[in-house]
Amino acid sequence: MSIPGTTVVLGYCDLAAAGARLLHHIYVQDAALIESSLTVLGLTVAIRTYVQTSVSFVVVRDPVPDALCTAFAAELTDLLVGKRVVLLTAPNVPLPSADERFVFWTQYHATAPLSELSS
């Protein structure tokens, strides 16, 4: 069980499932794409890897139950050892799906454009 790539952008869904929809808004032009998933303590983690950039987008699709939080975080941390990680957070206000991609991109574009994440 592993997460490919040297750089990982990690998103955690909120109860409105904004994290799961995040995968639909991200793409890298002309990059080969590999879709995969992992099961960590019974929870599915979706992975989208752009091979040429060595960047993976990882989304925890379902809320982690309170009883599993510590163990899940430990397992996920072990999978991320040695990688550069950017953590995405969803705003606490409902957004139309059409607007989500702009919020997620502008949160990080100014400080870490995607082209610089893999260098």
PDB file of C-alpha atoms in Angstrom:
ATOM      1  CA  MET A   1       0.000   0.000   0.000  1.00  0.00           C
ATOM      2  CA  SER A   2       1.557   3.313  -1.084  1.00  0.00           C
ATOM      3  CA  ILE A   3       0.817   6.728  -2.508  1.00  0.00           C
ATOM      4  CA  PRO A   4       2.742   7.450  -5.718  1.00  0.00           C
ATOM      5  CA  GLY A   5       4.538  10.714  -6.466  1.00  0.00           C
ATOM      6  CA  THR A   6       6.964  12.908  -4.587  1.00  0.00           C
ATOM      7  CA  THR A   7       4.423  15.652  -3.929  1.00  0.00           C
ATOM      8  CA  VAL A   8       0.970  14.988  -2.507  1.00  0.00           C
ATOM      9  CA  VAL A   9      -1.950  17.391  -2.355  1.00  0.00           C
ATOM     10  CA  LEU A  10      -4.198  16.063   0.401  1.00  0.00           C
ATOM     11  CA  GLY A  11      -7.886  16.908   0.683  1.00  0.00           C
ATOM     12  CA  TYR A  12     -10.314  15.785   3.357  1.00  0.00           C
ATOM     13  CA  CYS A  13     -14.006  15.805   2.577  1.00  0.00           C
ATOM     14  CA  ASP A  14     -16.409  17.703   4.717  1.00  0.00           C
ATOM     15  CA  LEU A  15     -19.989  16.629   5.334  1.00  0.00           C
ATOM     16  CA  ALA A  16     -21.020  18.408   2.107  1.00  0.00           C
ATOM     17  CA  ALA A  17     -18.538  16.192   0.177  1.00  0.00           C
ATOM     18  CA  ALA A  18     -16.536  19.138  -1.177  1.00  0.00           C
ATOM     19  CA  GLY A  19     -13.363  17.093  -0.815  1.00  0.00           C
ATOM     20  CA  ALA A  20     -14.679  14.293  -3.003  1.00  0.00           C
ATOM     21  CA  ARG A  21     -15.796  16.748  -5.692  1.00  0.00           C
ATOM     22  CA  LEU A  22     -12.338  18.345  -5.654  1.00  0.00           C
ATOM     23  CA  LEU A  23     -10.987  15.532  -7.827  1.00  0.00           C
ATOM     24  CA  HIS A  24     -13.378  16.539 -10.603  1.00  0.00           C
ATOM     25  CA  HIS A  25     -11.887  20.043 -10.780  1.00  0.00           C
ATOM     26  CA  ILE A  26      -8.179  19.246 -11.012  1.00  0.00           C
ATOM     27  CA  TYR A  27      -6.283  18.353 -14.155  1.00  0.00           C
ATOM     28  CA  VAL A  28      -2.798  18.812 -15.591  1.00  0.00           C
ATOM     29  CA  GLN A  29      -2.631  19.490 -19.300  1.00  0.00           C
ATOM     30  CA  ASP A  30      -0.920  16.735 -21.343  1.00  0.00           C
ATOM     31  CA  ALA A  31      -0.029  14.639 -18.282  1.00  0.00           C
ATOM     32  CA  ALA A  32      -0.670  10.901 -18.107  1.00  0.00           C
ATOM     33  CA  LEU A  33      -3.227  10.205 -15.423  1.00  0.00           C
ATOM     34  CA  ILE A  34      -3.495   7.185 -13.140  1.00  0.00           C
ATOM     35  CA  GLU A  35      -6.623   6.804 -10.990  1.00  0.00           C
ATOM     36  CA  SER A  36      -6.385   4.508  -7.985  1.00  0.00           C
ATOM     37  CA  SER A  37      -7.546   4.128  -4.425  1.00  0.00           C
ATOM     38  CA  LEU A  38      -6.394   2.771  -1.084  1.00  0.00           C
ATOM     39  CA  THR A  39      -8.331   1.381   1.817  1.00  0.00           C
ATOM     40  CA  VAL A  40      -7.037   2.617   5.159  1.00  0.00           C
ATOM     41  CA  LEU A  41      -8.783   1.148   8.211  1.00  0.00           C
ATOM     42  CA  GLY A  42     -11.851   0.454   6.086  1.00  0.00           C
ATOM     43  CA  LEU A  43     -12.036   3.964   4.587  1.00  0.00           C
ATOM     44  CA  THR A  44     -11.449   4.585   0.885  1.00  0.00           C
ATOM     45  CA  VAL A  45      -8.826   7.140  -0.098  1.00  0.00           C
ATOM     46  CA  ALA A  46      -9.057   8.265  -3.742  1.00  0.00           C
ATOM     47  CA  ILE A  47      -5.791   8.964  -5.580  1.00  0.00           C
ATOM     48  CA  ARG A  48      -5.237  10.787  -8.871  1.00  0.00           C
ATOM     49  CA  THR A  49      -1.583  10.766  -9.980  1.00  0.00           C
ATOM     50  CA  TYR A  50      -0.120  12.851 -12.805  1.00  0.00           C
ATOM     51  CA  VAL A  51       2.876  10.778 -13.880  1.00  0.00           C
ATOM     52  CA  GLN A  52       5.059  13.382 -15.629  1.00  0.00           C
ATOM     53  CA  THR A  53       4.785  15.804 -12.713  1.00  0.00           C
ATOM     54  CA  SER A  54       5.075  13.149  -9.963  1.00  0.00           C
ATOM     55  CA  VAL A  55       2.173  14.873  -8.192  1.00  0.00           C
ATOM     56  CA  SER A  56      -0.671  12.945  -6.565  1.00  0.00           C
ATOM     57  CA  PHE A  57      -3.971  14.363  -5.396  1.00  0.00           C
ATOM     58  CA  VAL A  58      -5.324  12.333  -2.501  1.00  0.00           C
ATOM     59  CA  VAL A  59      -8.850  12.760  -1.160  1.00  0.00           C
ATOM     60  CA  VAL A  60     -10.278  11.096   1.918  1.00  0.00           C
ATOM     61  CA  ARG A  61     -13.817  10.718   0.579  1.00  0.00           C
ATOM     62  CA  ASP A  62     -15.699   9.871   3.773  1.00  0.00           C
ATOM     63  CA  PRO A  63     -15.662  11.450   7.220  1.00  0.00           C
ATOM     64  CA  VAL A  64     -13.387   9.539   9.580  1.00  0.00           C
ATOM     65  CA  PRO A  65     -15.313   8.258  12.630  1.00  0.00           C
ATOM     66  CA  ASP A  66     -14.133   9.672  15.957  1.00  0.00           C
ATOM     67  CA  ALA A  67     -13.034   6.240  17.158  1.00  0.00           C
ATOM     68  CA  LEU A  68     -10.664   5.858  14.167  1.00  0.00           C
ATOM     69  CA  CYS A  69      -9.240   9.394  13.931  1.00  0.00           C
ATOM     70  CA  THR A  70      -5.934   8.802  15.720  1.00  0.00           C
ATOM     71  CA  ALA A  71      -5.225   5.449  14.060  1.00  0.00           C
ATOM     72  CA  PHE A  72      -6.274   6.745  10.629  1.00  0.00           C
ATOM     73  CA  ALA A  73      -4.053   9.832  10.949  1.00  0.00           C
ATOM     74  CA  ALA A  74      -1.115   7.616  11.974  1.00  0.00           C
ATOM     75  CA  GLU A  75      -1.620   5.266   8.998  1.00  0.00           C
ATOM     76  CA  LEU A  76      -1.949   8.175   6.571  1.00  0.00           C
ATOM     77  CA  THR A  77       1.129   9.879   8.033  1.00  0.00           C
ATOM     78  CA  ASP A  78       3.149   6.694   7.496  1.00  0.00           C
ATOM     79  CA  LEU A  79       2.071   6.684   3.827  1.00  0.00           C
ATOM     80  CA  LEU A  80       3.202  10.309   3.415  1.00  0.00           C
ATOM     81  CA  VAL A  81       6.692   9.982   4.943  1.00  0.00           C
ATOM     82  CA  GLY A  82       9.319  11.513   2.647  1.00  0.00           C
ATOM     83  CA  LYS A  83       6.785  13.349   0.455  1.00  0.00           C
ATOM     84  CA  ARG A  84       6.093  17.038   0.152  1.00  0.00           C
ATOM     85  CA  VAL A  85       2.499  17.538   1.276  1.00  0.00           C
ATOM     86  CA  VAL A  86       0.044  20.379   0.695  1.00  0.00           C
ATOM     87  CA  LEU A  87      -3.151  20.138   2.743  1.00  0.00           C
ATOM     88  CA  LEU A  88      -6.316  21.564   1.208  1.00  0.00           C
ATOM     89  CA  THR A  89      -9.134  22.710   3.431  1.00  0.00           C
ATOM     90  CA  ALA A  90     -12.706  23.357   2.401  1.00  0.00           C
ATOM     91  CA  PRO A  91     -14.380  26.621   3.302  1.00  0.00           C
ATOM     92  CA  ASN A  92     -17.119  26.370   5.912  1.00  0.00           C
ATOM     93  CA  VAL A  93     -19.728  27.871   3.616  1.00  0.00           C
ATOM     94  CA  PRO A  94     -21.724  26.016   0.982  1.00  0.00           C
ATOM     95  CA  LEU A  95     -20.573  26.704  -2.581  1.00  0.00           C
ATOM     96  CA  PRO A  96     -22.063  25.810  -5.920  1.00  0.00           C
ATOM     97  CA  SER A  97     -20.000  23.084  -7.601  1.00  0.00           C
ATOM     98  CA  ALA A  98     -19.074  25.502 -10.396  1.00  0.00           C
ATOM     99  CA  ASP A  99     -17.309  27.808  -7.905  1.00  0.00           C
ATOM    100  CA  GLU A 100     -15.386  25.207  -5.879  1.00  0.00           C
ATOM    101  CA  ARG A 101     -12.491  24.818  -8.293  1.00  0.00           C
ATOM    102  CA  PHE A 102     -11.739  28.544  -8.163  1.00  0.00           C
ATOM    103  CA  VAL A 103     -11.650  28.602  -4.359  1.00  0.00           C
ATOM    104  CA  PHE A 104      -9.365  25.576  -4.076  1.00  0.00           C
ATOM    105  CA  TRP A 105      -7.027  26.790  -6.825  1.00  0.00           C
ATOM    106  CA  THR A 106      -6.719  30.388  -5.618  1.00  0.00           C
ATOM    107  CA  GLN A 107      -5.993  29.270  -2.041  1.00  0.00           C
ATOM    108  CA  TYR A 108      -2.699  27.777  -3.210  1.00  0.00           C
ATOM    109  CA  HIS A 109      -1.901  29.216  -6.624  1.00  0.00           C
ATOM    110  CA  ALA A 110      -0.197  32.361  -5.325  1.00  0.00           C
ATOM    111  CA  THR A 111       2.216  30.458  -3.094  1.00  0.00           C
ATOM    112  CA  ALA A 112       2.612  27.091  -4.809  1.00  0.00           C
ATOM    113  CA  PRO A 113       1.581  26.883  -8.459  1.00  0.00           C
ATOM    114  CA  LEU A 114       1.133  23.286  -9.587  1.00  0.00           C
ATOM    115  CA  SER A 115       4.141  23.530 -11.925  1.00  0.00           C
ATOM    116  CA  GLU A 116       6.403  24.263  -8.935  1.00  0.00           C
ATOM    117  CA  LEU A 117       5.097  21.485  -6.679  1.00  0.00           C
ATOM    118  CA  SER A 118       7.085  18.778  -8.428  1.00  0.00           C
ATOM    119  CA  SER A 119      10.383  20.625  -8.800  1.00  0.00           C
TER     120      SER A 119
END
